[in-house]
mmCIF file of C-alpha atoms in Angstrom:
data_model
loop_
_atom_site.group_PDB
_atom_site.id
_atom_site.type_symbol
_atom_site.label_atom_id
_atom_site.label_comp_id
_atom_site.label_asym_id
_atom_site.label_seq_id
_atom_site.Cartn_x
_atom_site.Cartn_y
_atom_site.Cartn_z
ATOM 1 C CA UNK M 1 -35.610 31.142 36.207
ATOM 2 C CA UNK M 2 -37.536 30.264 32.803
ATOM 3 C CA UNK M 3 -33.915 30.010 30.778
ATOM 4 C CA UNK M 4 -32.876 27.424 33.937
ATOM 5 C CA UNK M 5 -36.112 25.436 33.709
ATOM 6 C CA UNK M 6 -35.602 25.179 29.319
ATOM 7 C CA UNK M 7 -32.006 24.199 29.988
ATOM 8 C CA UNK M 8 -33.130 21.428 32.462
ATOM 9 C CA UNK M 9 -36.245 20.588 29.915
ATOM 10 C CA UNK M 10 -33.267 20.007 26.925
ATOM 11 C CA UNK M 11 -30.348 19.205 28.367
ATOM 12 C CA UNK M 12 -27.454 19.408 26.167
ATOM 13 C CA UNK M 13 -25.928 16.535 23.958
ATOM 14 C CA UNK M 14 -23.276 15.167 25.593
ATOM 15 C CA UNK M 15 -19.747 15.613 23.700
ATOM 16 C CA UNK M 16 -18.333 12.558 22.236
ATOM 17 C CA UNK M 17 -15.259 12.511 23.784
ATOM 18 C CA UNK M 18 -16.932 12.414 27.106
ATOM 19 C CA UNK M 19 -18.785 9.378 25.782
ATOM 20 C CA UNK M 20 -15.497 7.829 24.851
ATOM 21 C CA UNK M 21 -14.117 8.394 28.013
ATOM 22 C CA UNK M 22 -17.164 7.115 29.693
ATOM 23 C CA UNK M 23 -16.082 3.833 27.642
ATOM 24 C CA UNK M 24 -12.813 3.655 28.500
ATOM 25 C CA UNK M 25 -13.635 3.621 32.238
ATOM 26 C CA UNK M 26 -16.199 0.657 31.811
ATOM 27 C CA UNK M 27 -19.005 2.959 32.025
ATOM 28 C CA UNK M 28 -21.261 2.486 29.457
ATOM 29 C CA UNK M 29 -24.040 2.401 31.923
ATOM 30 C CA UNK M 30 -23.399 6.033 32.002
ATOM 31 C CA UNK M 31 -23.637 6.560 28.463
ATOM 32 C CA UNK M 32 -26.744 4.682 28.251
ATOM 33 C CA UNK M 33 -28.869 6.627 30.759
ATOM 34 C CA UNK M 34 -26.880 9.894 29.316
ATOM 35 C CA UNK M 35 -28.597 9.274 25.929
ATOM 36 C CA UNK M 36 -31.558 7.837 27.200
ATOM 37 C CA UNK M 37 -32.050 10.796 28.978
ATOM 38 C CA UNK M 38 -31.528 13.140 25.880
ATOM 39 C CA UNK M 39 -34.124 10.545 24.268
ATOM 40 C CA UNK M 40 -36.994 11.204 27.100
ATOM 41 C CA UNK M 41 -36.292 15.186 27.212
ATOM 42 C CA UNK M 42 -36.923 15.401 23.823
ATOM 43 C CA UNK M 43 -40.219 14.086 23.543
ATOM 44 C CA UNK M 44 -42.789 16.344 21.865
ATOM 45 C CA UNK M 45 -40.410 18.997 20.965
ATOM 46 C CA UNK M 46 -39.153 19.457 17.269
ATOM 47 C CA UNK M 47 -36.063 17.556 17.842
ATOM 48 C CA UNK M 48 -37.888 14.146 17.709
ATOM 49 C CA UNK M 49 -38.669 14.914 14.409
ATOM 50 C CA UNK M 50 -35.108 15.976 13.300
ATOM 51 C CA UNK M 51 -32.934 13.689 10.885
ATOM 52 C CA UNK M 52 -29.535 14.933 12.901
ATOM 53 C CA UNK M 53 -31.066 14.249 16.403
ATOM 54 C CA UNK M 54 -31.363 10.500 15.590
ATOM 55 C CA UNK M 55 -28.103 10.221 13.765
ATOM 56 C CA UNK M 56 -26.123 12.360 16.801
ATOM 57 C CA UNK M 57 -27.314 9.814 19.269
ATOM 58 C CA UNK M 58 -26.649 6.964 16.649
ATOM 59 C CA UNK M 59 -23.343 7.949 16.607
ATOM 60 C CA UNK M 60 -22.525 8.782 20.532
ATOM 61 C CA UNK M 61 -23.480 5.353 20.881
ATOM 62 C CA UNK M 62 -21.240 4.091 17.683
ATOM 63 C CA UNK M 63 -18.811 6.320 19.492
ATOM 64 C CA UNK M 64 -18.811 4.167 23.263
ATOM 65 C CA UNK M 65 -18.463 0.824 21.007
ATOM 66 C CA UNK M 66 -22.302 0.193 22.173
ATOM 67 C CA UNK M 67 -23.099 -0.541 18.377
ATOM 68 C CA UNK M 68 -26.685 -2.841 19.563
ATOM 69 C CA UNK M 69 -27.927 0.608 21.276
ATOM 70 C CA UNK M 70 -27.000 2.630 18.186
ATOM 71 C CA UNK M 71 -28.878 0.070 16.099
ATOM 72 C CA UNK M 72 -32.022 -0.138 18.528
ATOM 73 C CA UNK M 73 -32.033 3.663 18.085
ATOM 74 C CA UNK M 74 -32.329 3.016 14.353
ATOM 75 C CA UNK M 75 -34.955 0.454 14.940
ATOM 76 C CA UNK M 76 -36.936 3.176 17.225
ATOM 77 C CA UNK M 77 -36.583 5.564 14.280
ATOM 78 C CA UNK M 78 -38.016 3.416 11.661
ATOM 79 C CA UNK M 79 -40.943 2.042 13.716
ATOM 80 C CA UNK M 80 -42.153 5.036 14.797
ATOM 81 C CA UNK M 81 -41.220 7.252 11.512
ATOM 82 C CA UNK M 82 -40.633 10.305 13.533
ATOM 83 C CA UNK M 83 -38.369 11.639 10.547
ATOM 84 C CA UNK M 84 -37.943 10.500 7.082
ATOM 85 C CA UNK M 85 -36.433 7.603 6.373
ATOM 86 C CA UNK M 86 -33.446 8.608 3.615
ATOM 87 C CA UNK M 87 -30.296 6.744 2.297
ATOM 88 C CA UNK M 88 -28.208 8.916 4.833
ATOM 89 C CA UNK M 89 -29.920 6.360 7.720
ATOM 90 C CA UNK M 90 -28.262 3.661 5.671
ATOM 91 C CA UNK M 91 -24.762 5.265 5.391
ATOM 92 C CA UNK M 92 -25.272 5.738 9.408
ATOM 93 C CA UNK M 93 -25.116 1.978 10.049
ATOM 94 C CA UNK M 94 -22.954 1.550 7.747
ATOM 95 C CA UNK M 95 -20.387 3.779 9.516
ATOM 96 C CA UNK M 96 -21.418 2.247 12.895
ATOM 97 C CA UNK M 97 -19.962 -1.152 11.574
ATOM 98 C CA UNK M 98 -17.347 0.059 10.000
ATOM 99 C CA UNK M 99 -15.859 2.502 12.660
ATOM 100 C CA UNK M 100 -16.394 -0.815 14.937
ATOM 101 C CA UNK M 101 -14.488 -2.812 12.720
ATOM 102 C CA UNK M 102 -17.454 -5.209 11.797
ATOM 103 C CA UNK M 103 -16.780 -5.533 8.212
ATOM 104 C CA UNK M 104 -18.767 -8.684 8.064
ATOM 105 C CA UNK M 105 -21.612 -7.082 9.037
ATOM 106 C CA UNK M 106 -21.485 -4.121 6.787
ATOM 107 C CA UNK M 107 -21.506 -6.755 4.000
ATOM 108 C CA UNK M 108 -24.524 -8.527 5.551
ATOM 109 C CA UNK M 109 -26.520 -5.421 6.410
ATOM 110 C CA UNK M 110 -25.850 -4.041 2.526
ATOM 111 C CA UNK M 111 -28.105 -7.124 1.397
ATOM 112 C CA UNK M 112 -30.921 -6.464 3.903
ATOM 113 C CA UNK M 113 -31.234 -3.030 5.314
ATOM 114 C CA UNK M 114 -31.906 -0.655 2.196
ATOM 115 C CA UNK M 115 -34.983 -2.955 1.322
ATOM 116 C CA UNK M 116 -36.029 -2.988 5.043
ATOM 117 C CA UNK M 117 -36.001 1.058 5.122
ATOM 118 C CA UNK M 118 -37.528 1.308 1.689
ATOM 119 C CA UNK M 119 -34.144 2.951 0.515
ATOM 120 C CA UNK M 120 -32.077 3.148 -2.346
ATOM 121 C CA UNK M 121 -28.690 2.827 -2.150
ATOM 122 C CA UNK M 122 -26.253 5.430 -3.863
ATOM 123 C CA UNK M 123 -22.684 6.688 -4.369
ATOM 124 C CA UNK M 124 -21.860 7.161 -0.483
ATOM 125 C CA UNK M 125 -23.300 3.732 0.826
ATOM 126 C CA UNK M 126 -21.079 2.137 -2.032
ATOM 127 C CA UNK M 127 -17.991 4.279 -1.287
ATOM 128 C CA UNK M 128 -18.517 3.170 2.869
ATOM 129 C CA UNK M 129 -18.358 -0.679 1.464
ATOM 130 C CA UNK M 130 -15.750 -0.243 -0.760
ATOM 131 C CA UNK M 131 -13.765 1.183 2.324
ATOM 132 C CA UNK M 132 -14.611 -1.611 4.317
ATOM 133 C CA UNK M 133 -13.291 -4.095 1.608
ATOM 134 C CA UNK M 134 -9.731 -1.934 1.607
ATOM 135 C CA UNK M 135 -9.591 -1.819 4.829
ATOM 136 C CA UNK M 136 -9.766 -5.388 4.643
ATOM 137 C CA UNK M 137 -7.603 -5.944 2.044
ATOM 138 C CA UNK M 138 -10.447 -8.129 0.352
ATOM 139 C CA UNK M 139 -9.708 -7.117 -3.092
ATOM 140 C CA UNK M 140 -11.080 -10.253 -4.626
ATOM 141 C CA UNK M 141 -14.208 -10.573 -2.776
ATOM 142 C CA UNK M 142 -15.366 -7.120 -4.403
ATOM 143 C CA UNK M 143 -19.135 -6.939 -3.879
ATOM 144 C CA UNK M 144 -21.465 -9.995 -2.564
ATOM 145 C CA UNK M 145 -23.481 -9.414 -5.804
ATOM 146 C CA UNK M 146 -20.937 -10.322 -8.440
ATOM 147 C CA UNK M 147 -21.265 -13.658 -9.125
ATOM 148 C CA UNK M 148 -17.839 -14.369 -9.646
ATOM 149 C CA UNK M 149 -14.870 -12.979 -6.828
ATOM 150 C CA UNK M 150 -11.588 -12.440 -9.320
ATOM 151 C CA UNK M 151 -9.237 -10.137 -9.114
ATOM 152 C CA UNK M 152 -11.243 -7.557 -11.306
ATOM 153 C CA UNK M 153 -14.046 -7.182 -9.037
ATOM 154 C CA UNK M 154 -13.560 -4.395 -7.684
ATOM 155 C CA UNK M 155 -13.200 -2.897 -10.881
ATOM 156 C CA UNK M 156 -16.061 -4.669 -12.347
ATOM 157 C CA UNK M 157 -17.974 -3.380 -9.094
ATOM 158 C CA UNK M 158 -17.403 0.030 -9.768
ATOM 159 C CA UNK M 159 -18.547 -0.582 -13.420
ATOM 160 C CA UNK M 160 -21.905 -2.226 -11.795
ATOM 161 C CA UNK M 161 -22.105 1.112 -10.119
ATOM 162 C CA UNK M 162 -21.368 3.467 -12.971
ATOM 163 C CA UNK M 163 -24.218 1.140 -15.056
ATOM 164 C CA UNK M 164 -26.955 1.813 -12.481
ATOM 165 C CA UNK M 165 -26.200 5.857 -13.185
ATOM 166 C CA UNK M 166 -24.018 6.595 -9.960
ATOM 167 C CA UNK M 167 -20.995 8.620 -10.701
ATOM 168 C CA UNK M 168 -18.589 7.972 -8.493
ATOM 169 C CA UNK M 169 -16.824 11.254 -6.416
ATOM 170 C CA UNK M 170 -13.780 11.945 -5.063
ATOM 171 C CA UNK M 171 -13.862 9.577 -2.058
ATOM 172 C CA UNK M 172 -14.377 6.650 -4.370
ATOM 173 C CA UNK M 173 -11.715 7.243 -6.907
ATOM 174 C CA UNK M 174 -9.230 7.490 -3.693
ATOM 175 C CA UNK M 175 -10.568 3.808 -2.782
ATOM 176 C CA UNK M 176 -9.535 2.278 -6.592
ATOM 177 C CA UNK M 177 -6.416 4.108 -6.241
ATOM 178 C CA UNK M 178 -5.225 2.763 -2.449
ATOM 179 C CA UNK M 179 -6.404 -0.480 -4.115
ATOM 180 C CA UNK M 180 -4.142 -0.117 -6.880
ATOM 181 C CA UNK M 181 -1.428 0.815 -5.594
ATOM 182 C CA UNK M 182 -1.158 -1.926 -2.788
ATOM 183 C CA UNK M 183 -1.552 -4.577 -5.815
ATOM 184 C CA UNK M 184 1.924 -2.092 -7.039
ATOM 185 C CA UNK M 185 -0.711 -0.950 -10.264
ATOM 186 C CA UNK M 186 0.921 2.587 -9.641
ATOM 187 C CA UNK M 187 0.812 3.531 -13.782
ATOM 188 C CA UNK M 188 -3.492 2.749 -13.455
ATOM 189 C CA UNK M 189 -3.671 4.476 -10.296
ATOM 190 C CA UNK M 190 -1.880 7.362 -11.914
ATOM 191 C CA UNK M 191 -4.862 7.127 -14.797
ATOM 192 C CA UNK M 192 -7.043 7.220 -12.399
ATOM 193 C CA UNK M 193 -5.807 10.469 -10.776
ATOM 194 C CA UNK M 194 -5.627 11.797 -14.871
ATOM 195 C CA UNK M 195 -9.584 10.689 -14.881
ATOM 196 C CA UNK M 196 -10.401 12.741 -11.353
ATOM 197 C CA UNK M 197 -9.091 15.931 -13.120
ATOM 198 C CA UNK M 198 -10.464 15.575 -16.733
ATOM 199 C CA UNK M 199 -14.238 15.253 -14.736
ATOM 200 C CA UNK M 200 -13.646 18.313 -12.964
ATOM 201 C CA UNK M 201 -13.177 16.856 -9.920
ATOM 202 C CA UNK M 202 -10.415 18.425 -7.444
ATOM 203 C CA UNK M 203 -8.003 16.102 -6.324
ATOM 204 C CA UNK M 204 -6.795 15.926 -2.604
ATOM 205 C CA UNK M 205 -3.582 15.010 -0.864
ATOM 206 C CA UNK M 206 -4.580 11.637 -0.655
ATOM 207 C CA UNK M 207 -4.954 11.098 -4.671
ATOM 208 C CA UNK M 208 -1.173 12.444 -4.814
ATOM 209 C CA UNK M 209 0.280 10.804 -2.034
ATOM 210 C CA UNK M 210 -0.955 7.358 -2.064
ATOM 211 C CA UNK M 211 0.601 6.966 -5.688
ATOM 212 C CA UNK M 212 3.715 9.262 -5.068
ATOM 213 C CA UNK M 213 3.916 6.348 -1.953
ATOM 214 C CA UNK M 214 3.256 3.602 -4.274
ATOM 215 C CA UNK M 215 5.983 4.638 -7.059
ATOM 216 C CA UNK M 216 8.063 5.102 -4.118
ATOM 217 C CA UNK M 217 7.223 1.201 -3.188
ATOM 218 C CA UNK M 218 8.287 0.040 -6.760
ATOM 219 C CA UNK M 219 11.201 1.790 -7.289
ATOM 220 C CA UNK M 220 9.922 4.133 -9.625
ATOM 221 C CA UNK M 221 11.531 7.436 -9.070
ATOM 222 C CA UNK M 222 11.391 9.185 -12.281
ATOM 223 C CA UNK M 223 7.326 8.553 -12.137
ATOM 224 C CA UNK M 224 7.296 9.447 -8.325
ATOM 225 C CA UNK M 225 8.998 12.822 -9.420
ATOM 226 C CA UNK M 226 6.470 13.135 -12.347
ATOM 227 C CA UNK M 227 3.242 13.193 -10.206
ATOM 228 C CA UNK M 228 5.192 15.189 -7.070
ATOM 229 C CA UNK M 229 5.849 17.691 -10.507
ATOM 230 C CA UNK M 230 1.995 17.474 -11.433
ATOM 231 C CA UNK M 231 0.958 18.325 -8.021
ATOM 232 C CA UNK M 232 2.821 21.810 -7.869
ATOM 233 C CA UNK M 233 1.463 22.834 -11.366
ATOM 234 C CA UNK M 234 -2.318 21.253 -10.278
ATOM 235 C CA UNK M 235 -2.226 23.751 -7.302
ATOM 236 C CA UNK M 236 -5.302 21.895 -6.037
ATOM 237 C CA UNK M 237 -3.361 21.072 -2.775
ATOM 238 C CA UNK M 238 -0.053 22.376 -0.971
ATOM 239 C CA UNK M 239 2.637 19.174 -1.337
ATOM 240 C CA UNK M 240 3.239 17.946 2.499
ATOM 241 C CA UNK M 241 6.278 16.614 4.177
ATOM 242 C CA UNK M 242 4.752 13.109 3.264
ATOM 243 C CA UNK M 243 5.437 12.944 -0.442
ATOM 244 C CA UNK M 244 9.041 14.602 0.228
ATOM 245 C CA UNK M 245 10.216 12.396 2.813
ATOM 246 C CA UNK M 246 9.067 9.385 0.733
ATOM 247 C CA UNK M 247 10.761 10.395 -2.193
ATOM 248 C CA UNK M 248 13.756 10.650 -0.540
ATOM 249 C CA UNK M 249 13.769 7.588 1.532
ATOM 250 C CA UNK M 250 12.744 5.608 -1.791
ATOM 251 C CA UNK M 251 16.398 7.292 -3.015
ATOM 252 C CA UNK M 252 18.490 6.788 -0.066
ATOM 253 C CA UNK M 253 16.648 3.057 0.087
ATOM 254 C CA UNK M 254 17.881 2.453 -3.833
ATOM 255 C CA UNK M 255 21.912 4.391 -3.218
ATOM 256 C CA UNK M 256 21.913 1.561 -0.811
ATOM 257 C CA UNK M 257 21.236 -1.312 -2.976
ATOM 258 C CA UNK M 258 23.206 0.227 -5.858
ATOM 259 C CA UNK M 259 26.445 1.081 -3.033
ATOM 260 C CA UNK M 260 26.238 -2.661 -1.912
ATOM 261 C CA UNK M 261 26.426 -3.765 -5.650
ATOM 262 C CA UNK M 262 28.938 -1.512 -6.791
ATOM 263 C CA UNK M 263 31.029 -2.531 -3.435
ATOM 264 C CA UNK M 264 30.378 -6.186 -4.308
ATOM 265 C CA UNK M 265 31.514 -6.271 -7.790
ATOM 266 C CA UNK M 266 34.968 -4.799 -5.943
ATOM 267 C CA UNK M 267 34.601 -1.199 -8.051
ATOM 268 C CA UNK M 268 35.599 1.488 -5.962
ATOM 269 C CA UNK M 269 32.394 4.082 -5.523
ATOM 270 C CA UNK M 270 32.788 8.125 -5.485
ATOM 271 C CA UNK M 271 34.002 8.924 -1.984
ATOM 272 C CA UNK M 272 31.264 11.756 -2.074
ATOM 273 C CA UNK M 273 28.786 10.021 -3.227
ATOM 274 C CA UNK M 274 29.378 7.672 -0.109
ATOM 275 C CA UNK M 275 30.091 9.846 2.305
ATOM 276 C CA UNK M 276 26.610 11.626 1.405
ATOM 277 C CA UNK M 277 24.874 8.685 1.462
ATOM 278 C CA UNK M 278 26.406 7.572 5.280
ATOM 279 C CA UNK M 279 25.389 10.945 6.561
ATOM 280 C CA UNK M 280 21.727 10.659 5.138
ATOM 281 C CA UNK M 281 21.411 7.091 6.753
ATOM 282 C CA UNK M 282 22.725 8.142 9.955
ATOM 283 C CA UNK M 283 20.216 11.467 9.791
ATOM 284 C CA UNK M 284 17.449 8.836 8.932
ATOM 285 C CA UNK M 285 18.292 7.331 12.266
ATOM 286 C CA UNK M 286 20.016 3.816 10.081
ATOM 287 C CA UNK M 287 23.121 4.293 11.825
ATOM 288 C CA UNK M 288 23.746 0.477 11.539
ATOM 289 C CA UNK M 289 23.636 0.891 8.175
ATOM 290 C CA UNK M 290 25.688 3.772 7.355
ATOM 291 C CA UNK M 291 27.912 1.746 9.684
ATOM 292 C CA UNK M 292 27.869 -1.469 7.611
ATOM 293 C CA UNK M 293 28.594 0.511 4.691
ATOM 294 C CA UNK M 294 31.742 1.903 6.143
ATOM 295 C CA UNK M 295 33.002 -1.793 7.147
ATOM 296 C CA UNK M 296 32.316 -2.796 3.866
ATOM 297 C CA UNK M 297 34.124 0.354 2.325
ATOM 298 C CA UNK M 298 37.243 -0.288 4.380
ATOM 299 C CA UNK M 299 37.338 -3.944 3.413
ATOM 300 C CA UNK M 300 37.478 -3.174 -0.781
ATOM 301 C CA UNK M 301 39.748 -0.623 -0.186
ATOM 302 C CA UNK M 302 43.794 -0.372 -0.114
ATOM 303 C CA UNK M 303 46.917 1.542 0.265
ATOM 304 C CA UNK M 304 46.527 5.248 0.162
ATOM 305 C CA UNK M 305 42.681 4.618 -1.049
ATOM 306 C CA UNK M 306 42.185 2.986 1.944
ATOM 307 C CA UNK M 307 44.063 5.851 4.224
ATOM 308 C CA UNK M 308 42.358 8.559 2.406
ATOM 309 C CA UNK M 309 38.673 6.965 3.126
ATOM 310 C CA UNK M 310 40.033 6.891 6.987
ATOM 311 C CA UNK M 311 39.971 10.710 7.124
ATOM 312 C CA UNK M 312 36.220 10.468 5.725
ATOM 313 C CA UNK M 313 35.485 8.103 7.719
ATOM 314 C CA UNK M 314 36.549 9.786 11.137
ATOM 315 C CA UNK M 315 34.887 12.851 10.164
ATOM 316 C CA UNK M 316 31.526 10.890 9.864
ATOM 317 C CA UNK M 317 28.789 11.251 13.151
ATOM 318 C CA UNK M 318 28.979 7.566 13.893
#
């Protein structure tokens, strides 16, 4: 009876994929009384007074797109000081805006909030900022405190950071490196990845595959196949499917530029060489490519050339 009576005194949290599907069916008056609920049981136990209490139901709410409850919970917390107030409450609302896709207001809410909780911010609230400037593909805005927005702020950002004595982890270097690499800076990015290693840091697949991706993007094989090589002898991470399959679409993408040139300046290719590259396109699902390929063949060629590309050609699965 007693262990029925506790369980209805603290009911449990709810999951937050039940508070996501409470969302999705319009019920977020659910949610509400749901968390309210948890709110009201836990008064005067030692919950209240826990850190991860106030950021679970923070986040339920962040969860059910009801970001103005999630910040009124924040607001209830600092008011009332039931816990202590810490830079991880920043990096909270922080992540509420950015999982809600309100960029603008993790920008605004940088300027205001860590003076408002008495807090100072450090390496995580910068790396959740940074993200939200990727993921906006704002490169030149950088931070709102650099005076001027060229292309080097972001790199003149993360020197503002590295002068106020934050050093930045693993999360940020993957940031300047995505940044990088979209801008086609695969070489720096590849620096970069040097730098994470020589500070003892261990890289993840993200550092390798983001530049193996870039290279990739550029053209750059030989590179590609350099860091693809210095992730097997690293042995921080496994290689995935990822870096293969872009390394190879990269090749089949450049045998096809290279066949169309060759065809073009009326040289006849290695039958091999073409027939390998048809049957890659049509594995890669580009079977109106391998096809146009094959048209073009047949046009260049003649005589018993042409007749002895025919039996290649029927043996092909177009």
């Amino acid at each position: 009876m007693n262990s029925k009576l506790a369980i209805l005194k603290n009911p449990p949290f709810p999951s937050f994929k039940a508070t996501k599907s409470l969302a999705r069916a319009n019920r977020l008056d659910l949610v509400d009384r749901l968390l309210e609920t948890q709110k009201l049981h836990s008064q005067d136990t030692p919950a209240l007074k826990s850190k991860s209490f106030w950021i679970r139901l923070i986040m339920l709410y962040s969860n059910a797109g009801m970001v103005p409850q999630a910040l009124q919970m924040l607001n209830d917390l600092s008011r009332n000081r039931y816990c202590n107030i810490s830079e991880k409450s920043l990096c909270v609302i922080l992540t509420v805006y950015l999982n809600n896709g309100m960029f603008e207001k993790i920008h605004d809410c940088f300027k205001t909030l860590p003076k408002k909780l008495g807090v100072k911010p450090k390496v995580v609230s910068h790396n959740l900022v940074f993200k939200a400037f990727v993921k906006e593909n704002k490169i030149k805005s950088a931070w709102a405190y650099l005076k001027n927005g060229d292309q080097n702020g972001f790199d003149r950002a993360m020197k503002e950071v590295i002068n106020k004595g934050f050093e930045g982890n693993l999360a940020t270097y993957n940031h300047r490196i995505s940044r990088l690499c979209k801008s086609k800076e695969c070489a720096r990015a590849k620096k970069l990845l040097d730098e994470i290693v020589s500070k003892g840091l261990k890289p993840n697949s993200a550092s390798y595959n983001t530049i193996i991706d870039g290279f990739c993007r550029i053209g750059d094989l030989e590179s590609t196949k350099k860091v693809l090589d210095k992730m097997l002898s690293d042995e921080y991470v496994l290689p995935c499917s990822f870096a293969y399959y872009s390394l190879i679409r990269s090749m089949f993408d450049m045998a096809l530029e290279m066949s169309k040139e060759i065809i073009k300046r009326k040289w006849v290719p290695s039958f091999e060489a073409m027939e390998g590259l048809v049957k890659g396109l049509v594995e890669r699902s580009k079977s109106e490519k391998a096809k146009q390929v094959v048209e073009k063949m047949k046009k260049r060629l003649k005589g018993d050339v042409l007749e002895s590309w025919g039996k290649i050609e029927a043996a092909l699965p177009l």
